[in-house]
JSON list of C-alpha atoms in Angstrom, two decimals:
[
{"chain": "A", "resi": 3, "resn": "MET", "atom": "CA", "xyz": [-72.72, 38.39, -35.77]},
{"chain": "A", "resi": 4, "resn": "THR", "atom": "CA", "xyz": [-69.18, 38.72, -36.96]},
{"chain": "A", "resi": 5, "resn": "LEU", "atom": "CA", "xyz": [-67.88, 36.68, -40.02]},
{"chain": "A", "resi": 6, "resn": "GLN", "atom": "CA", "xyz": [-66.22, 34.19, -37.89]},
{"chain": "A", "resi": 7, "resn": "TRP", "atom": "CA", "xyz": [-69.29, 33.24, -36.11]},
{"chain": "A", "resi": 8, "resn": "VAL", "atom": "CA", "xyz": [-71.08, 33.50, -39.36]},
{"chain": "A", "resi": 9, "resn": "ALA", "atom": "CA", "xyz": [-68.80, 30.85, -40.68]},
{"chain": "A", "resi": 10, "resn": "VAL", "atom": "CA", "xyz": [-69.32, 28.75, -37.53]},
{"chain": "A", "resi": 11, "resn": "ALA", "atom": "CA", "xyz": [-72.97, 28.69, -37.69]},
{"chain": "A", "resi": 12, "resn": "THR", "atom": "CA", "xyz": [-72.80, 27.70, -41.42]},
{"chain": "A", "resi": 13, "resn": "PHE", "atom": "CA", "xyz": [-70.45, 25.03, -40.49]},
{"chain": "A", "resi": 14, "resn": "LEU", "atom": "CA", "xyz": [-72.80, 23.84, -37.67]},
{"chain": "A", "resi": 15, "resn": "TYR", "atom": "CA", "xyz": [-75.95, 23.85, -40.28]},
{"chain": "A", "resi": 16, "resn": "ALA", "atom": "CA", "xyz": [-74.00, 21.87, -42.65]},
{"chain": "A", "resi": 17, "resn": "GLU", "atom": "CA", "xyz": [-72.97, 19.34, -40.12]},
{"chain": "A", "resi": 18, "resn": "ILE", "atom": "CA", "xyz": [-76.50, 18.85, -38.93]},
{"chain": "A", "resi": 19, "resn": "GLY", "atom": "CA", "xyz": [-77.35, 18.36, -42.54]},
{"chain": "A", "resi": 20, "resn": "LEU", "atom": "CA", "xyz": [-74.74, 15.83, -43.23]},
{"chain": "A", "resi": 21, "resn": "ILE", "atom": "CA", "xyz": [-75.83, 13.93, -39.90]},
{"chain": "A", "resi": 22, "resn": "LEU", "atom": "CA", "xyz": [-79.44, 13.70, -41.27]},
{"chain": "A", "resi": 23, "resn": "ILE", "atom": "CA", "xyz": [-78.27, 12.53, -44.51]},
{"chain": "A", "resi": 24, "resn": "PHE", "atom": "CA", "xyz": [-76.20, 9.84, -42.85]},
{"chain": "A", "resi": 25, "resn": "CYS", "atom": "CA", "xyz": [-79.17, 8.92, -40.72]},
{"chain": "A", "resi": 26, "resn": "LEU", "atom": "CA", "xyz": [-81.56, 8.55, -43.74]},
{"chain": "A", "resi": 27, "resn": "PRO", "atom": "CA", "xyz": [-83.00, 4.80, -43.33]},
{"chain": "A", "resi": 28, "resn": "PHE", "atom": "CA", "xyz": [-83.38, 4.22, -47.21]},
{"chain": "A", "resi": 29, "resn": "ILE", "atom": "CA", "xyz": [-79.53, 4.39, -47.96]},
{"chain": "A", "resi": 30, "resn": "PRO", "atom": "CA", "xyz": [-77.74, 1.35, -46.76]},
{"chain": "A", "resi": 31, "resn": "PRO", "atom": "CA", "xyz": [-74.21, 1.23, -45.27]},
{"chain": "A", "resi": 32, "resn": "GLN", "atom": "CA", "xyz": [-73.04, -0.71, -48.48]},
{"chain": "A", "resi": 33, "resn": "ARG", "atom": "CA", "xyz": [-73.74, 2.33, -50.66]},
{"chain": "A", "resi": 34, "resn": "TRP", "atom": "CA", "xyz": [-71.99, 4.77, -48.29]},
{"chain": "A", "resi": 35, "resn": "GLN", "atom": "CA", "xyz": [-69.19, 2.22, -48.35]},
{"chain": "A", "resi": 36, "resn": "LYS", "atom": "CA", "xyz": [-68.96, 2.62, -52.23]},
{"chain": "A", "resi": 37, "resn": "ILE", "atom": "CA", "xyz": [-69.05, 6.50, -51.88]},
{"chain": "A", "resi": 38, "resn": "PHE", "atom": "CA", "xyz": [-66.29, 6.28, -49.27]},
{"chain": "A", "resi": 39, "resn": "SER", "atom": "CA", "xyz": [-64.23, 4.17, -51.51]},
{"chain": "A", "resi": 40, "resn": "PHE", "atom": "CA", "xyz": [-64.04, 6.50, -54.27]},
{"chain": "A", "resi": 41, "resn": "ASN", "atom": "CA", "xyz": [-60.39, 7.56, -55.44]},
{"chain": "A", "resi": 42, "resn": "VAL", "atom": "CA", "xyz": [-61.01, 11.18, -54.51]},
{"chain": "A", "resi": 43, "resn": "TRP", "atom": "CA", "xyz": [-61.37, 10.42, -50.99]},
{"chain": "A", "resi": 44, "resn": "GLY", "atom": "CA", "xyz": [-58.04, 8.43, -50.95]},
{"chain": "A", "resi": 45, "resn": "LYS", "atom": "CA", "xyz": [-56.20, 11.44, -52.57]},
{"chain": "A", "resi": 46, "resn": "ILE", "atom": "CA", "xyz": [-57.71, 13.74, -49.90]},
{"chain": "A", "resi": 47, "resn": "ALA", "atom": "CA", "xyz": [-57.18, 11.49, -46.90]},
{"chain": "A", "resi": 48, "resn": "THR", "atom": "CA", "xyz": [-53.99, 13.06, -45.55]},
{"chain": "A", "resi": 49, "resn": "PHE", "atom": "CA", "xyz": [-55.58, 16.49, -46.08]},
{"chain": "A", "resi": 50, "resn": "TRP", "atom": "CA", "xyz": [-58.67, 15.21, -44.41]},
{"chain": "A", "resi": 51, "resn": "ASN", "atom": "CA", "xyz": [-56.74, 14.23, -41.26]},
{"chain": "A", "resi": 52, "resn": "LYS", "atom": "CA", "xyz": [-55.00, 17.63, -40.93]},
{"chain": "A", "resi": 53, "resn": "ALA", "atom": "CA", "xyz": [-58.07, 19.51, -41.70]},
{"chain": "A", "resi": 54, "resn": "PHE", "atom": "CA", "xyz": [-60.09, 17.59, -39.04]},
{"chain": "A", "resi": 55, "resn": "LEU", "atom": "CA", "xyz": [-57.33, 18.39, -36.33]},
{"chain": "A", "resi": 56, "resn": "THR", "atom": "CA", "xyz": [-57.46, 21.95, -37.51]},
{"chain": "A", "resi": 57, "resn": "ILE", "atom": "CA", "xyz": [-61.22, 22.51, -37.15]},
{"chain": "A", "resi": 58, "resn": "ILE", "atom": "CA", "xyz": [-61.19, 20.60, -33.77]},
{"chain": "A", "resi": 59, "resn": "ILE", "atom": "CA", "xyz": [-58.37, 23.06, -32.50]},
{"chain": "A", "resi": 60, "resn": "LEU", "atom": "CA", "xyz": [-60.27, 26.14, -34.05]},
{"chain": "A", "resi": 61, "resn": "LEU", "atom": "CA", "xyz": [-63.38, 25.00, -32.51]},
{"chain": "A", "resi": 62, "resn": "ILE", "atom": "CA", "xyz": [-61.99, 24.47, -29.07]},
{"chain": "A", "resi": 63, "resn": "VAL", "atom": "CA", "xyz": [-60.49, 27.95, -29.31]},
{"chain": "A", "resi": 64, "resn": "LEU", "atom": "CA", "xyz": [-63.76, 29.58, -30.26]},
{"chain": "A", "resi": 65, "resn": "PHE", "atom": "CA", "xyz": [-65.60, 27.56, -27.43]},
{"chain": "A", "resi": 66, "resn": "LEU", "atom": "CA", "xyz": [-62.87, 28.69, -24.76]},
{"chain": "A", "resi": 67, "resn": "ASP", "atom": "CA", "xyz": [-63.24, 32.18, -26.19]},
{"chain": "A", "resi": 68, "resn": "ALA", "atom": "CA", "xyz": [-66.99, 32.09, -25.89]},
{"chain": "A", "resi": 69, "resn": "VAL", "atom": "CA", "xyz": [-66.80, 30.73, -22.31]},
{"chain": "A", "resi": 70, "resn": "ARG", "atom": "CA", "xyz": [-64.57, 33.63, -21.45]},
{"chain": "A", "resi": 71, "resn": "GLU", "atom": "CA", "xyz": [-66.93, 36.18, -23.11]},
{"chain": "A", "resi": 72, "resn": "VAL", "atom": "CA", "xyz": [-69.85, 34.57, -21.06]},
{"chain": "A", "resi": 73, "resn": "ARG", "atom": "CA", "xyz": [-67.97, 34.65, -17.78]},
{"chain": "A", "resi": 74, "resn": "LYS", "atom": "CA", "xyz": [-66.90, 38.20, -18.54]},
{"chain": "A", "resi": 75, "resn": "TYR", "atom": "CA", "xyz": [-70.37, 39.63, -19.13]},
{"chain": "A", "resi": 76, "resn": "SER", "atom": "CA", "xyz": [-71.96, 37.42, -16.63]},
{"chain": "A", "resi": 77, "resn": "SER", "atom": "CA", "xyz": [-70.10, 38.91, -13.74]},
{"chain": "A", "resi": 78, "resn": "ILE", "atom": "CA", "xyz": [-72.03, 41.55, -11.58]},
{"chain": "A", "resi": 79, "resn": "PRO", "atom": "CA", "xyz": [-69.22, 44.00, -10.93]},
{"chain": "A", "resi": 80, "resn": "ALA", "atom": "CA", "xyz": [-68.44, 44.42, -14.55]},
{"chain": "A", "resi": 81, "resn": "ILE", "atom": "CA", "xyz": [-72.19, 45.29, -15.11]},
{"chain": "A", "resi": 82, "resn": "GLU", "atom": "CA", "xyz": [-72.39, 47.79, -12.31]},
{"chain": "A", "resi": 83, "resn": "LYS", "atom": "CA", "xyz": [-69.19, 49.51, -13.24]},
{"chain": "A", "resi": 84, "resn": "GLY", "atom": "CA", "xyz": [-70.61, 50.07, -16.75]},
{"chain": "A", "resi": 85, "resn": "LEU", "atom": "CA", "xyz": [-73.88, 51.36, -15.36]},
{"chain": "A", "resi": 86, "resn": "THR", "atom": "CA", "xyz": [-71.98, 54.08, -13.39]},
{"chain": "A", "resi": 87, "resn": "THR", "atom": "CA", "xyz": [-69.77, 55.20, -16.37]},
{"chain": "A", "resi": 88, "resn": "ARG", "atom": "CA", "xyz": [-72.53, 55.58, -19.02]},
{"chain": "A", "resi": 89, "resn": "PRO", "atom": "CA", "xyz": [-76.09, 55.25, -19.52]},
{"chain": "A", "resi": 90, "resn": "GLY", "atom": "CA", "xyz": [-77.30, 52.27, -21.44]},
{"chain": "A", "resi": 91, "resn": "ALA", "atom": "CA", "xyz": [-74.51, 50.22, -20.29]},
{"chain": "A", "resi": 92, "resn": "TYR", "atom": "CA", "xyz": [-76.99, 47.55, -18.72]},
{"chain": "A", "resi": 93, "resn": "GLU", "atom": "CA", "xyz": [-78.72, 46.95, -22.09]},
{"chain": "A", "resi": 94, "resn": "HIS", "atom": "CA", "xyz": [-75.19, 46.79, -23.93]},
{"chain": "A", "resi": 95, "resn": "ALA", "atom": "CA", "xyz": [-74.09, 44.37, -21.47]},
{"chain": "A", "resi": 96, "resn": "GLN", "atom": "CA", "xyz": [-76.98, 42.10, -21.94]},
{"chain": "A", "resi": 97, "resn": "MET", "atom": "CA", "xyz": [-76.75, 42.20, -25.47]},
{"chain": "A", "resi": 98, "resn": "LYS", "atom": "CA", "xyz": [-72.95, 41.30, -25.19]},
{"chain": "A", "resi": 99, "resn": "LEU", "atom": "CA", "xyz": [-73.86, 38.37, -22.91]},
{"chain": "A", "resi": 100, "resn": "PHE", "atom": "CA", "xyz": [-76.50, 37.25, -25.43]},
{"chain": "A", "resi": 101, "resn": "ARG", "atom": "CA", "xyz": [-74.20, 37.19, -28.10]},
{"chain": "A", "resi": 102, "resn": "SER", "atom": "CA", "xyz": [-71.49, 35.24, -25.95]},
{"chain": "A", "resi": 103, "resn": "GLN", "atom": "CA", "xyz": [-73.94, 32.79, -25.08]},
{"chain": "A", "resi": 104, "resn": "ARG", "atom": "CA", "xyz": [-75.05, 32.32, -28.58]},
{"chain": "A", "resi": 105, "resn": "ASN", "atom": "CA", "xyz": [-71.54, 31.91, -29.74]},
{"chain": "A", "resi": 106, "resn": "LEU", "atom": "CA", "xyz": [-70.87, 29.44, -26.92]},
{"chain": "A", "resi": 107, "resn": "TYR", "atom": "CA", "xyz": [-73.78, 27.25, -27.94]},
{"chain": "A", "resi": 108, "resn": "ILE", "atom": "CA", "xyz": [-72.81, 27.55, -31.70]},
{"chain": "A", "resi": 109, "resn": "SER", "atom": "CA", "xyz": [-69.22, 26.71, -31.00]},
{"chain": "A", "resi": 110, "resn": "GLY", "atom": "CA", "xyz": [-70.10, 23.99, -28.49]},
{"chain": "A", "resi": 111, "resn": "PHE", "atom": "CA", "xyz": [-72.42, 22.20, -30.81]},
{"chain": "A", "resi": 112, "resn": "SER", "atom": "CA", "xyz": [-70.33, 22.56, -33.69]},
{"chain": "A", "resi": 113, "resn": "LEU", "atom": "CA", "xyz": [-67.57, 20.88, -31.71]},
{"chain": "A", "resi": 114, "resn": "PHE", "atom": "CA", "xyz": [-70.01, 18.06, -30.36]},
{"chain": "A", "resi": 115, "resn": "PHE", "atom": "CA", "xyz": [-71.46, 17.57, -34.07]},
{"chain": "A", "resi": 116, "resn": "TRP", "atom": "CA", "xyz": [-67.99, 17.52, -35.61]},
{"chain": "A", "resi": 117, "resn": "LEU", "atom": "CA", "xyz": [-66.91, 14.82, -33.15]},
{"chain": "A", "resi": 118, "resn": "VAL", "atom": "CA", "xyz": [-70.38, 12.80, -33.85]},
{"chain": "A", "resi": 119, "resn": "LEU", "atom": "CA", "xyz": [-70.02, 13.23, -37.72]},
{"chain": "A", "resi": 120, "resn": "ARG", "atom": "CA", "xyz": [-66.31, 11.75, -37.56]},
{"chain": "A", "resi": 121, "resn": "ARG", "atom": "CA", "xyz": [-67.73, 8.80, -35.36]},
{"chain": "A", "resi": 122, "resn": "LEU", "atom": "CA", "xyz": [-70.74, 8.41, -37.56]},
{"chain": "A", "resi": 123, "resn": "VAL", "atom": "CA", "xyz": [-68.64, 8.05, -40.71]},
{"chain": "A", "resi": 124, "resn": "THR", "atom": "CA", "xyz": [-66.39, 5.50, -38.95]},
{"chain": "A", "resi": 125, "resn": "LEU", "atom": "CA", "xyz": [-69.33, 3.44, -37.67]},
{"chain": "A", "resi": 126, "resn": "ILE", "atom": "CA", "xyz": [-70.98, 3.38, -40.87]},
{"chain": "A", "resi": 127, "resn": "THR", "atom": "CA", "xyz": [-67.75, 2.22, -42.44]},
{"chain": "A", "resi": 128, "resn": "GLN", "atom": "CA", "xyz": [-67.32, -0.59, -39.89]},
{"chain": "A", "resi": 129, "resn": "LEU", "atom": "CA", "xyz": [-70.88, -1.54, -40.38]},
{"chain": "A", "resi": 130, "resn": "ALA", "atom": "CA", "xyz": [-70.60, -1.83, -44.04]},
{"chain": "A", "resi": 131, "resn": "LYS", "atom": "CA", "xyz": [-67.46, -4.01, -43.62]},
{"chain": "A", "resi": 132, "resn": "GLU", "atom": "CA", "xyz": [-69.38, -6.28, -41.21]},
{"chain": "A", "resi": 133, "resn": "LEU", "atom": "CA", "xyz": [-72.24, -6.64, -43.56]},
{"chain": "A", "resi": 134, "resn": "SER", "atom": "CA", "xyz": [-69.80, -7.41, -46.35]},
{"chain": "A", "resi": 135, "resn": "ASN", "atom": "CA", "xyz": [-67.95, -9.92, -44.18]},
{"chain": "A", "resi": 136, "resn": "LYS", "atom": "CA", "xyz": [-71.43, -11.19, -43.19]},
{"chain": "A", "resi": 137, "resn": "GLY", "atom": "CA", "xyz": [-72.25, -11.86, -46.80]},
{"chain": "A", "resi": 138, "resn": "VAL", "atom": "CA", "xyz": [-69.01, -13.38, -47.56]},
{"chain": "A", "resi": 139, "resn": "LEU", "atom": "CA", "xyz": [-69.50, -15.60, -44.42]},
{"chain": "A", "resi": 140, "resn": "LYS", "atom": "CA", "xyz": [-72.81, -16.52, -45.40]},
{"chain": "A", "resi": 141, "resn": "THR", "atom": "CA", "xyz": [-71.71, -17.39, -49.10]},
{"chain": "A", "resi": 142, "resn": "GLN", "atom": "CA", "xyz": [-68.99, -19.45, -47.45]},
{"chain": "A", "resi": 143, "resn": "ALA", "atom": "CA", "xyz": [-71.36, -21.25, -45.31]},
{"chain": "A", "resi": 144, "resn": "GLU", "atom": "CA", "xyz": [-73.67, -21.90, -48.05]},
{"chain": "A", "resi": 145, "resn": "ASN", "atom": "CA", "xyz": [-70.85, -23.30, -50.12]},
{"chain": "A", "resi": 146, "resn": "THR", "atom": "CA", "xyz": [-69.62, -25.34, -47.24]},
{"chain": "A", "resi": 147, "resn": "ASN", "atom": "CA", "xyz": [-73.27, -26.78, -46.66]},
{"chain": "A", "resi": 148, "resn": "GLU", "atom": "CA", "xyz": [-73.42, -27.52, -50.31]},
{"chain": "A", "resi": 149, "resn": "ALA", "atom": "CA", "xyz": [-70.08, -29.36, -50.31]},
{"chain": "A", "resi": 150, "resn": "ALA", "atom": "CA", "xyz": [-71.40, -31.21, -47.16]},
{"chain": "A", "resi": 151, "resn": "LYS", "atom": "CA", "xyz": [-74.60, -32.08, -48.69]},
{"chain": "A", "resi": 152, "resn": "LYS", "atom": "CA", "xyz": [-72.53, -33.58, -51.81]},
{"chain": "A", "resi": 153, "resn": "PHE", "atom": "CA", "xyz": [-70.17, -35.35, -49.39]},
{"chain": "A", "resi": 154, "resn": "MET", "atom": "CA", "xyz": [-72.96, -36.91, -47.58]},
{"chain": "A", "resi": 155, "resn": "GLU", "atom": "CA", "xyz": [-74.86, -37.94, -50.85]},
{"chain": "A", "resi": 156, "resn": "GLU", "atom": "CA", "xyz": [-71.57, -39.30, -52.36]},
{"chain": "A", "resi": 157, "resn": "ASN", "atom": "CA", "xyz": [-71.11, -41.17, -48.85]},
{"chain": "A", "resi": 158, "resn": "GLU", "atom": "CA", "xyz": [-74.53, -42.59, -49.10]},
{"chain": "A", "resi": 159, "resn": "ARG", "atom": "CA", "xyz": [-73.97, -43.62, -52.75]},
{"chain": "A", "resi": 160, "resn": "LEU", "atom": "CA", "xyz": [-70.71, -45.48, -51.76]},
{"chain": "A", "resi": 161, "resn": "LYS", "atom": "CA", "xyz": [-72.56, -47.19, -48.96]},
{"chain": "A", "resi": 162, "resn": "GLN", "atom": "CA", "xyz": [-75.18, -48.40, -51.14]},
{"chain": "A", "resi": 163, "resn": "LEU", "atom": "CA", "xyz": [-72.27, -49.46, -53.76]},
{"chain": "A", "resi": 164, "resn": "LEU", "atom": "CA", "xyz": [-70.61, -51.19, -50.98]},
{"chain": "A", "resi": 165, "resn": "LYS", "atom": "CA", "xyz": [-73.77, -52.96, -49.53]},
{"chain": "A", "resi": 166, "resn": "SER", "atom": "CA", "xyz": [-74.64, -54.12, -53.19]},
{"chain": "A", "resi": 167, "resn": "TYR", "atom": "CA", "xyz": [-71.11, -55.32, -53.74]},
{"chain": "A", "resi": 168, "resn": "VAL", "atom": "CA", "xyz": [-71.18, -57.07, -50.29]},
{"chain": "A", "resi": 169, "resn": "LYS", "atom": "CA", "xyz": [-74.44, -58.79, -51.24]},
{"chain": "A", "resi": 170, "resn": "GLU", "atom": "CA", "xyz": [-72.93, -59.73, -54.64]},
{"chain": "A", "resi": 171, "resn": "GLU", "atom": "CA", "xyz": [-69.85, -61.13, -52.86]},
{"chain": "A", "resi": 172, "resn": "GLU", "atom": "CA", "xyz": [-72.23, -63.15, -50.59]},
{"chain": "A", "resi": 173, "resn": "HIS", "atom": "CA", "xyz": [-74.22, -64.49, -53.15]},
{"chain": "A", "resi": 174, "resn": "ILE", "atom": "CA", "xyz": [-71.10, -65.51, -55.29]},
{"chain": "A", "resi": 175, "resn": "LEU", "atom": "CA", "xyz": [-69.65, -67.00, -52.14]},
{"chain": "A", "resi": 176, "resn": "GLU", "atom": "CA", "xyz": [-72.77, -68.80, -51.38]},
{"chain": "A", "resi": 177, "resn": "THR", "atom": "CA", "xyz": [-73.19, -70.16, -54.91]},
{"chain": "A", "resi": 178, "resn": "GLU", "atom": "CA", "xyz": [-69.44, -71.22, -54.92]},
{"chain": "A", "resi": 179, "resn": "ASN", "atom": "CA", "xyz": [-70.21, -72.95, -51.38]},
{"chain": "A", "resi": 180, "resn": "LYS", "atom": "CA", "xyz": [-73.35, -74.91, -52.67]},
{"chain": "A", "resi": 181, "resn": "LYS", "atom": "CA", "xyz": [-71.22, -75.81, -55.95]},
{"chain": "A", "resi": 182, "resn": "LEU", "atom": "CA", "xyz": [-68.31, -77.02, -53.57]},
{"chain": "A", "resi": 183, "resn": "VAL", "atom": "CA", "xyz": [-70.75, -79.07, -51.46]},
{"chain": "A", "resi": 184, "resn": "GLU", "atom": "CA", "xyz": [-72.23, -80.55, -54.49]},
{"chain": "A", "resi": 185, "resn": "ASP", "atom": "CA", "xyz": [-68.92, -81.46, -55.66]},
{"chain": "A", "resi": 186, "resn": "GLN", "atom": "CA", "xyz": [-67.98, -82.84, -52.46]},
{"chain": "A", "resi": 187, "resn": "GLU", "atom": "CA", "xyz": [-71.26, -84.98, -52.36]},
{"chain": "A", "resi": 188, "resn": "LYS", "atom": "CA", "xyz": [-70.33, -86.25, -55.74]},
{"chain": "A", "resi": 189, "resn": "LEU", "atom": "CA", "xyz": [-66.90, -86.97, -55.06]},
{"chain": "A", "resi": 190, "resn": "LYS", "atom": "CA", "xyz": [-68.26, -88.82, -51.98]},
{"chain": "A", "resi": 191, "resn": "THR", "atom": "CA", "xyz": [-70.56, -90.76, -54.11]},
{"chain": "A", "resi": 192, "resn": "GLU", "atom": "CA", "xyz": [-67.77, -91.66, -56.65]},
{"chain": "A", "resi": 193, "resn": "LEU", "atom": "CA", "xyz": [-65.37, -92.56, -54.08]},
{"chain": "A", "resi": 194, "resn": "LYS", "atom": "CA", "xyz": [-67.95, -94.98, -52.49]},
{"chain": "A", "resi": 195, "resn": "LYS", "atom": "CA", "xyz": [-68.65, -96.31, -55.95]},
{"chain": "A", "resi": 196, "resn": "THR", "atom": "CA", "xyz": [-64.89, -96.89, -56.48]},
{"chain": "A", "resi": 197, "resn": "SER", "atom": "CA", "xyz": [-64.47, -98.41, -52.92]},
{"chain": "A", "resi": 198, "resn": "GLU", "atom": "CA", "xyz": [-67.27, -100.68, -53.88]},
{"chain": "A", "resi": 199, "resn": "ALA", "atom": "CA", "xyz": [-65.72, -101.71, -57.25]},
{"chain": "A", "resi": 200, "resn": "LEU", "atom": "CA", "xyz": [-62.27, -102.00, -55.54]},
{"chain": "A", "resi": 201, "resn": "SER", "atom": "CA", "xyz": [-63.83, -104.41, -52.93]},
{"chain": "A", "resi": 202, "resn": "LYS", "atom": "CA", "xyz": [-65.59, -106.27, -55.55]},
{"chain": "A", "resi": 203, "resn": "ALA", "atom": "CA", "xyz": [-62.40, -106.60, -57.63]},
{"chain": "A", "resi": 204, "resn": "GLN", "atom": "CA", "xyz": [-60.57, -107.57, -54.53]},
{"chain": "A", "resi": 205, "resn": "LYS", "atom": "CA", "xyz": [-63.08, -110.30, -53.98]},
{"chain": "A", "resi": 206, "resn": "ASP", "atom": "CA", "xyz": [-62.94, -111.60, -57.70]},
{"chain": "A", "resi": 207, "resn": "VAL", "atom": "CA", "xyz": [-59.10, -111.66, -57.38]},
{"chain": "A", "resi": 208, "resn": "MET", "atom": "CA", "xyz": [-59.32, -113.64, -54.45]},
{"chain": "A", "resi": 209, "resn": "THR", "atom": "CA", "xyz": [-61.93, -115.87, -55.76]},
{"chain": "A", "resi": 210, "resn": "MET", "atom": "CA", "xyz": [-59.80, -116.42, -59.22]},
{"chain": "A", "resi": 211, "resn": "ARG", "atom": "CA", "xyz": [-56.74, -117.11, -56.74]},
{"chain": "A", "resi": 212, "resn": "MET", "atom": "CA", "xyz": [-58.70, -119.69, -54.85]},
{"chain": "A", "resi": 213, "resn": "GLN", "atom": "CA", "xyz": [-59.78, -121.21, -58.26]},
{"chain": "A", "resi": 214, "resn": "SER", "atom": "CA", "xyz": [-56.42, -121.12, -59.49]},
{"chain": "A", "resi": 215, "resn": "GLU", "atom": "CA", "xyz": [-54.92, -122.89, -56.53]},
{"chain": "A", "resi": 216, "resn": "ARG", "atom": "CA", "xyz": [-58.09, -125.39, -56.55]},
{"chain": "A", "resi": 217, "resn": "LEU", "atom": "CA", "xyz": [-57.06, -125.97, -60.50]},
{"chain": "A", "resi": 218, "resn": "SER", "atom": "CA", "xyz": [-53.39, -126.24, -59.84]},
{"chain": "A", "resi": 219, "resn": "LYS", "atom": "CA", "xyz": [-54.11, -128.93, -57.02]},
{"chain": "A", "resi": 220, "resn": "GLU", "atom": "CA", "xyz": [-56.54, -130.63, -59.52]},
{"chain": "A", "resi": 221, "resn": "TYR", "atom": "CA", "xyz": [-53.91, -130.54, -62.27]},
{"chain": "A", "resi": 222, "resn": "ASP", "atom": "CA", "xyz": [-51.30, -131.79, -59.96]},
{"chain": "A", "resi": 223, "resn": "ARG", "atom": "CA", "xyz": [-53.58, -134.74, -58.73]},
{"chain": "A", "resi": 224, "resn": "LEU", "atom": "CA", "xyz": [-54.50, -135.53, -62.56]},
{"chain": "A", "resi": 225, "resn": "LEU", "atom": "CA", "xyz": [-50.74, -135.41, -63.25]},
{"chain": "A", "resi": 226, "resn": "LYS", "atom": "CA", "xyz": [-49.99, -137.86, -60.43]},
{"chain": "A", "resi": 227, "resn": "GLU", "atom": "CA", "xyz": [-52.93, -140.26, -61.57]},
{"chain": "A", "resi": 228, "resn": "HIS", "atom": "CA", "xyz": [-51.69, -139.93, -65.08]},
{"chain": "A", "resi": 229, "resn": "SER", "atom": "CA", "xyz": [-48.14, -141.04, -63.96]},
{"chain": "A", "resi": 230, "resn": "GLU", "atom": "CA", "xyz": [-49.57, -143.73, -61.82]},
{"chain": "A", "resi": 231, "resn": "LEU", "atom": "CA", "xyz": [-51.63, -145.00, -64.73]},
{"chain": "A", "resi": 232, "resn": "GLN", "atom": "CA", "xyz": [-48.64, -144.88, -66.95]},
{"chain": "A", "resi": 233, "resn": "ASN", "atom": "CA", "xyz": [-46.55, -146.68, -64.66]},
{"chain": "A", "resi": 234, "resn": "ARG", "atom": "CA", "xyz": [-49.24, -149.38, -64.02]},
{"chain": "A", "resi": 235, "resn": "SER", "atom": "CA", "xyz": [-49.69, -149.90, -67.83]},
{"chain": "A", "resi": 236, "resn": "GLU", "atom": "CA", "xyz": [-45.99, -150.28, -68.27]},
{"chain": "A", "resi": 237, "resn": "ARG", "atom": "CA", "xyz": [-45.90, -152.93, -65.54]},
{"chain": "A", "resi": 238, "resn": "ASP", "atom": "CA", "xyz": [-48.79, -154.70, -67.29]},
{"chain": "A", "resi": 239, "resn": "ASN", "atom": "CA", "xyz": [-46.90, -154.61, -70.60]},
{"chain": "A", "resi": 240, "resn": "LYS", "atom": "CA", "xyz": [-43.85, -156.20, -69.01]},
{"chain": "A", "resi": 241, "resn": "LYS", "atom": "CA", "xyz": [-45.90, -158.99, -67.59]},
{"chain": "A", "resi": 242, "resn": "GLY", "atom": "CA", "xyz": [-47.40, -159.80, -70.71]},
{"chain": "A", "resi": 243, "resn": "LEU", "atom": "CA", "xyz": [-44.16, -160.05, -72.51]}
]
C-alpha cells in the first residue's frame, strides 16, 4: 500500500473512532456542546471549513482514481493482453485489481464517514441547543405557572376581602336602616304626642275663649243691672226729697 492510501486508511480509522465516541450514550449532547464552544474551535473555524472542503475534494479525487483503476483491471481484454506478453501477468493483474478495489472501498467509506461525521457534529450541536432551549422554556413555564398561582391566590384573597367588605357594608347598612326605622318610629310617636298636645291645647284655648265670652257677657249683664239699680236708687232718692 502506498503512502497516500496508508494516510487515507488511517483517516478512515480515525473517522470510525470519532463516530463511535460521538455515539457513546453516557456523554450527553450538552457536554459535547460545551466542548464545541471552546475558544480554540472558534479560532480554527475558518480553517476548518477550508480543510473540510479540501478533504472532500481529495477523497472524491481518490475515489474516482480508484474507480478508474478498478475498471482498468476488471476489463478482460487488458488481462488477455498481459497474458500474451509475459508470464505471471494474470496474478499481477488480479493483485492490481484487489488493490484498486481495496482503495475504492477505503476512499468510498472515508468519503461517506467524513460526510456522516460532519452531519453528526451538526446534529449533536442542534440537539444540545434544542435541549438548552427546552430547559429555558421549562424554566419559563415553571416561572409562569408560579406567577399564575400567585396571581390566582392574590385574586382569591381579594375576592375574600371584597366579600368581607361587602358583608361589613351590608351589616353597617342594615344597622343604619334599623336605626333610621327606629328614629322614624320615635319621630312618629313624638309627632303623634305633639299632635295630641296641640289638639288639647286648641281645645283648651277654645274652652277658655268660650269662658271668656261667657264672662264678658256676664260682666256686661252685671254692669247693666248695676246701672239700672243705680238709676233706680237715684229716682227713689229724688222721690224721697
